[in-house]
């Protein structure tokens, strides 16, 4: 029941966001330092339980390359890729997933927190910019 209420609240908030007169965008700048931190510590927006993760892996077999590393201090699942090498590079770079190819998106709608030492930076862009 709580999950249904949470989903309804998310849909309602998304609906309201279309009526915000001024949106803030965040721009990602910089370049990858090939440290692999983003591959060893990542989140999924819609996966809250281990069971949901298993379902996602069943629906999308390519996601079997990921495993649950643990939970953060807020209880969110943390994922890691099995294919990242000790030196931070992808062992199957040629066949990496589209989400890996596109990472990071240049413009996002939320203030991302990047790993310490990451070569990318998040710049806030408001309406005037």
PDB file of C-alpha atoms in Angstrom:
ATOM      1  CA  UNK A   1       0.000   0.000   0.000  1.00  0.00           C
ATOM      2  CA  UNK A   2       2.820   2.391   0.897  1.00  0.00           C
ATOM      3  CA  UNK A   3       4.508   1.661  -2.427  1.00  0.00           C
ATOM      4  CA  UNK A   4       1.308   2.531  -4.314  1.00  0.00           C
ATOM      5  CA  UNK A   5       0.988   5.810  -2.406  1.00  0.00           C
ATOM      6  CA  UNK A   6       4.639   6.578  -3.125  1.00  0.00           C
ATOM      7  CA  UNK A   7       4.078   5.942  -6.849  1.00  0.00           C
ATOM      8  CA  UNK A   8       0.971   8.154  -6.892  1.00  0.00           C
ATOM      9  CA  UNK A   9       2.923  10.917  -5.103  1.00  0.00           C
ATOM     10  CA  UNK A  10       5.732  10.666  -7.681  1.00  0.00           C
ATOM     11  CA  UNK A  11       3.270  10.903 -10.574  1.00  0.00           C
ATOM     12  CA  UNK A  12       1.565  13.877  -8.943  1.00  0.00           C
ATOM     13  CA  UNK A  13       4.902  15.662  -8.389  1.00  0.00           C
ATOM     14  CA  UNK A  14       5.944  14.970 -11.977  1.00  0.00           C
ATOM     15  CA  UNK A  15       2.651  16.419 -13.180  1.00  0.00           C
ATOM     16  CA  UNK A  16       3.151  19.563 -11.074  1.00  0.00           C
ATOM     17  CA  UNK A  17       6.697  19.993 -12.384  1.00  0.00           C
ATOM     18  CA  UNK A  18       5.319  20.828 -15.837  1.00  0.00           C
ATOM     19  CA  UNK A  19       3.779  23.990 -14.400  1.00  0.00           C
ATOM     20  CA  UNK A  20       6.980  25.370 -12.887  1.00  0.00           C
ATOM     21  CA  UNK A  21       7.632  28.690 -14.642  1.00  0.00           C
ATOM     22  CA  UNK A  22      11.424  28.536 -14.356  1.00  0.00           C
ATOM     23  CA  UNK A  23      13.279  25.260 -14.660  1.00  0.00           C
ATOM     24  CA  UNK A  24      16.821  24.723 -13.539  1.00  0.00           C
ATOM     25  CA  UNK A  25      19.041  22.630 -15.759  1.00  0.00           C
ATOM     26  CA  UNK A  26      22.371  21.171 -14.801  1.00  0.00           C
ATOM     27  CA  UNK A  27      25.165  20.907 -17.323  1.00  0.00           C
ATOM     28  CA  UNK A  28      27.886  18.295 -17.070  1.00  0.00           C
ATOM     29  CA  UNK A  29      31.331  19.477 -18.170  1.00  0.00           C
ATOM     30  CA  UNK A  30      34.801  17.969 -18.045  1.00  0.00           C
ATOM     31  CA  UNK A  31      36.137  14.616 -19.122  1.00  0.00           C
ATOM     32  CA  UNK A  32      36.490  11.084 -17.838  1.00  0.00           C
ATOM     33  CA  UNK A  33      39.605  10.211 -15.839  1.00  0.00           C
ATOM     34  CA  UNK A  34      38.954   6.469 -16.343  1.00  0.00           C
ATOM     35  CA  UNK A  35      39.007   5.707 -12.614  1.00  0.00           C
ATOM     36  CA  UNK A  36      35.970   3.375 -12.726  1.00  0.00           C
ATOM     37  CA  UNK A  37      34.332   4.840  -9.611  1.00  0.00           C
ATOM     38  CA  UNK A  38      31.065   5.458 -11.472  1.00  0.00           C
ATOM     39  CA  UNK A  39      30.991   1.770 -12.485  1.00  0.00           C
ATOM     40  CA  UNK A  40      31.592   0.555  -8.949  1.00  0.00           C
ATOM     41  CA  UNK A  41      29.046   2.766  -7.176  1.00  0.00           C
ATOM     42  CA  UNK A  42      25.814   3.568  -9.029  1.00  0.00           C
ATOM     43  CA  UNK A  43      22.100   3.972  -8.401  1.00  0.00           C
ATOM     44  CA  UNK A  44      18.935   3.010 -10.250  1.00  0.00           C
ATOM     45  CA  UNK A  45      16.036   5.419  -9.916  1.00  0.00           C
ATOM     46  CA  UNK A  46      13.260   2.817  -9.977  1.00  0.00           C
ATOM     47  CA  UNK A  47      14.833  -0.156  -8.189  1.00  0.00           C
ATOM     48  CA  UNK A  48      14.198  -0.221  -4.460  1.00  0.00           C
ATOM     49  CA  UNK A  49      14.417  -3.904  -3.501  1.00  0.00           C
ATOM     50  CA  UNK A  50      16.506  -6.935  -4.353  1.00  0.00           C
ATOM     51  CA  UNK A  51      13.398  -8.586  -5.830  1.00  0.00           C
ATOM     52  CA  UNK A  52      12.831  -5.657  -8.215  1.00  0.00           C
ATOM     53  CA  UNK A  53      16.476  -5.909  -9.260  1.00  0.00           C
ATOM     54  CA  UNK A  54      16.093  -9.621 -10.058  1.00  0.00           C
ATOM     55  CA  UNK A  55      12.976  -8.847 -12.126  1.00  0.00           C
ATOM     56  CA  UNK A  56      14.893  -6.150 -13.997  1.00  0.00           C
ATOM     57  CA  UNK A  57      17.684  -8.628 -14.732  1.00  0.00           C
ATOM     58  CA  UNK A  58      15.120 -11.133 -16.009  1.00  0.00           C
ATOM     59  CA  UNK A  59      13.487  -8.564 -18.317  1.00  0.00           C
ATOM     60  CA  UNK A  60      16.835  -7.082 -19.422  1.00  0.00           C
ATOM     61  CA  UNK A  61      19.454  -9.904 -19.423  1.00  0.00           C
ATOM     62  CA  UNK A  62      22.241  -7.415 -20.164  1.00  0.00           C
ATOM     63  CA  UNK A  63      21.753  -6.097 -16.603  1.00  0.00           C
ATOM     64  CA  UNK A  64      23.179  -9.355 -15.261  1.00  0.00           C
ATOM     65  CA  UNK A  65      26.523  -7.588 -15.506  1.00  0.00           C
ATOM     66  CA  UNK A  66      25.494  -5.593 -12.434  1.00  0.00           C
ATOM     67  CA  UNK A  67      25.287  -6.779  -8.850  1.00  0.00           C
ATOM     68  CA  UNK A  68      24.004  -5.229  -5.652  1.00  0.00           C
ATOM     69  CA  UNK A  69      26.967  -3.874  -3.746  1.00  0.00           C
ATOM     70  CA  UNK A  70      24.966  -2.761  -0.715  1.00  0.00           C
ATOM     71  CA  UNK A  71      22.873   0.159   0.488  1.00  0.00           C
ATOM     72  CA  UNK A  72      23.773   3.767   1.212  1.00  0.00           C
ATOM     73  CA  UNK A  73      22.998   5.601   4.449  1.00  0.00           C
ATOM     74  CA  UNK A  74      19.443   6.307   3.184  1.00  0.00           C
ATOM     75  CA  UNK A  75      18.677   2.675   2.323  1.00  0.00           C
ATOM     76  CA  UNK A  76      19.025   3.100  -1.470  1.00  0.00           C
ATOM     77  CA  UNK A  77      20.497   0.161  -3.359  1.00  0.00           C
ATOM     78  CA  UNK A  78      24.042   0.616  -4.648  1.00  0.00           C
ATOM     79  CA  UNK A  79      25.049  -1.290  -7.785  1.00  0.00           C
ATOM     80  CA  UNK A  80      28.395  -2.152  -9.323  1.00  0.00           C
ATOM     81  CA  UNK A  81      29.435  -3.584 -12.670  1.00  0.00           C
ATOM     82  CA  UNK A  82      31.154  -6.972 -12.749  1.00  0.00           C
ATOM     83  CA  UNK A  83      33.079  -5.965 -15.882  1.00  0.00           C
ATOM     84  CA  UNK A  84      35.114  -3.050 -14.520  1.00  0.00           C
ATOM     85  CA  UNK A  85      38.765  -3.996 -14.148  1.00  0.00           C
ATOM     86  CA  UNK A  86      41.105  -3.108 -11.279  1.00  0.00           C
ATOM     87  CA  UNK A  87      42.504  -0.225 -13.345  1.00  0.00           C
ATOM     88  CA  UNK A  88      38.984   1.243 -13.785  1.00  0.00           C
ATOM     89  CA  UNK A  89      38.438   0.245 -17.422  1.00  0.00           C
ATOM     90  CA  UNK A  90      35.609  -1.799 -18.911  1.00  0.00           C
ATOM     91  CA  UNK A  91      36.608  -5.362 -19.796  1.00  0.00           C
ATOM     92  CA  UNK A  92      33.963  -5.405 -22.547  1.00  0.00           C
ATOM     93  CA  UNK A  93      34.158  -1.795 -23.743  1.00  0.00           C
ATOM     94  CA  UNK A  94      33.122  -2.625 -27.306  1.00  0.00           C
ATOM     95  CA  UNK A  95      29.831  -4.183 -26.123  1.00  0.00           C
ATOM     96  CA  UNK A  96      28.978  -1.865 -23.241  1.00  0.00           C
ATOM     97  CA  UNK A  97      25.354  -0.924 -22.621  1.00  0.00           C
ATOM     98  CA  UNK A  98      23.785   2.228 -24.116  1.00  0.00           C
ATOM     99  CA  UNK A  99      23.541   3.743 -20.625  1.00  0.00           C
ATOM    100  CA  UNK A 100      27.305   3.336 -20.290  1.00  0.00           C
ATOM    101  CA  UNK A 101      27.957   4.786 -23.751  1.00  0.00           C
ATOM    102  CA  UNK A 102      25.860   7.879 -22.967  1.00  0.00           C
ATOM    103  CA  UNK A 103      27.233   8.455 -19.457  1.00  0.00           C
ATOM    104  CA  UNK A 104      27.184  11.164 -18.361  1.00  0.00           C
ATOM    105  CA  UNK A 105      24.379  12.966 -20.129  1.00  0.00           C
ATOM    106  CA  UNK A 106      25.426  16.544 -20.862  1.00  0.00           C
ATOM    107  CA  UNK A 107      22.234  18.095 -19.474  1.00  0.00           C
ATOM    108  CA  UNK A 108      20.243  16.745 -16.531  1.00  0.00           C
ATOM    109  CA  UNK A 109      17.253  17.945 -14.517  1.00  0.00           C
ATOM    110  CA  UNK A 110      18.610  17.166 -11.057  1.00  0.00           C
ATOM    111  CA  UNK A 111      21.726  18.148  -9.101  1.00  0.00           C
ATOM    112  CA  UNK A 112      23.909  15.055  -9.511  1.00  0.00           C
ATOM    113  CA  UNK A 113      26.568  14.242  -6.966  1.00  0.00           C
ATOM    114  CA  UNK A 114      29.735  12.954  -8.577  1.00  0.00           C
ATOM    115  CA  UNK A 115      32.490  10.888  -7.000  1.00  0.00           C
ATOM    116  CA  UNK A 116      35.500  12.606  -5.426  1.00  0.00           C
ATOM    117  CA  UNK A 117      38.207  13.073  -8.008  1.00  0.00           C
ATOM    118  CA  UNK A 118      35.823  12.675 -10.952  1.00  0.00           C
ATOM    119  CA  UNK A 119      36.867  14.585 -14.062  1.00  0.00           C
ATOM    120  CA  UNK A 120      33.296  15.816 -14.606  1.00  0.00           C
ATOM    121  CA  UNK A 121      31.663  18.799 -12.908  1.00  0.00           C
ATOM    122  CA  UNK A 122      28.005  19.702 -12.473  1.00  0.00           C
ATOM    123  CA  UNK A 123      27.177  23.313 -13.378  1.00  0.00           C
ATOM    124  CA  UNK A 124      23.854  24.840 -12.450  1.00  0.00           C
ATOM    125  CA  UNK A 125      22.137  26.582 -15.359  1.00  0.00           C
ATOM    126  CA  UNK A 126      19.148  28.758 -14.526  1.00  0.00           C
ATOM    127  CA  UNK A 127      16.677  30.498 -16.819  1.00  0.00           C
ATOM    128  CA  UNK A 128      18.884  33.605 -17.269  1.00  0.00           C
ATOM    129  CA  UNK A 129      21.871  31.520 -18.386  1.00  0.00           C
TER     130      UNK A 129
END
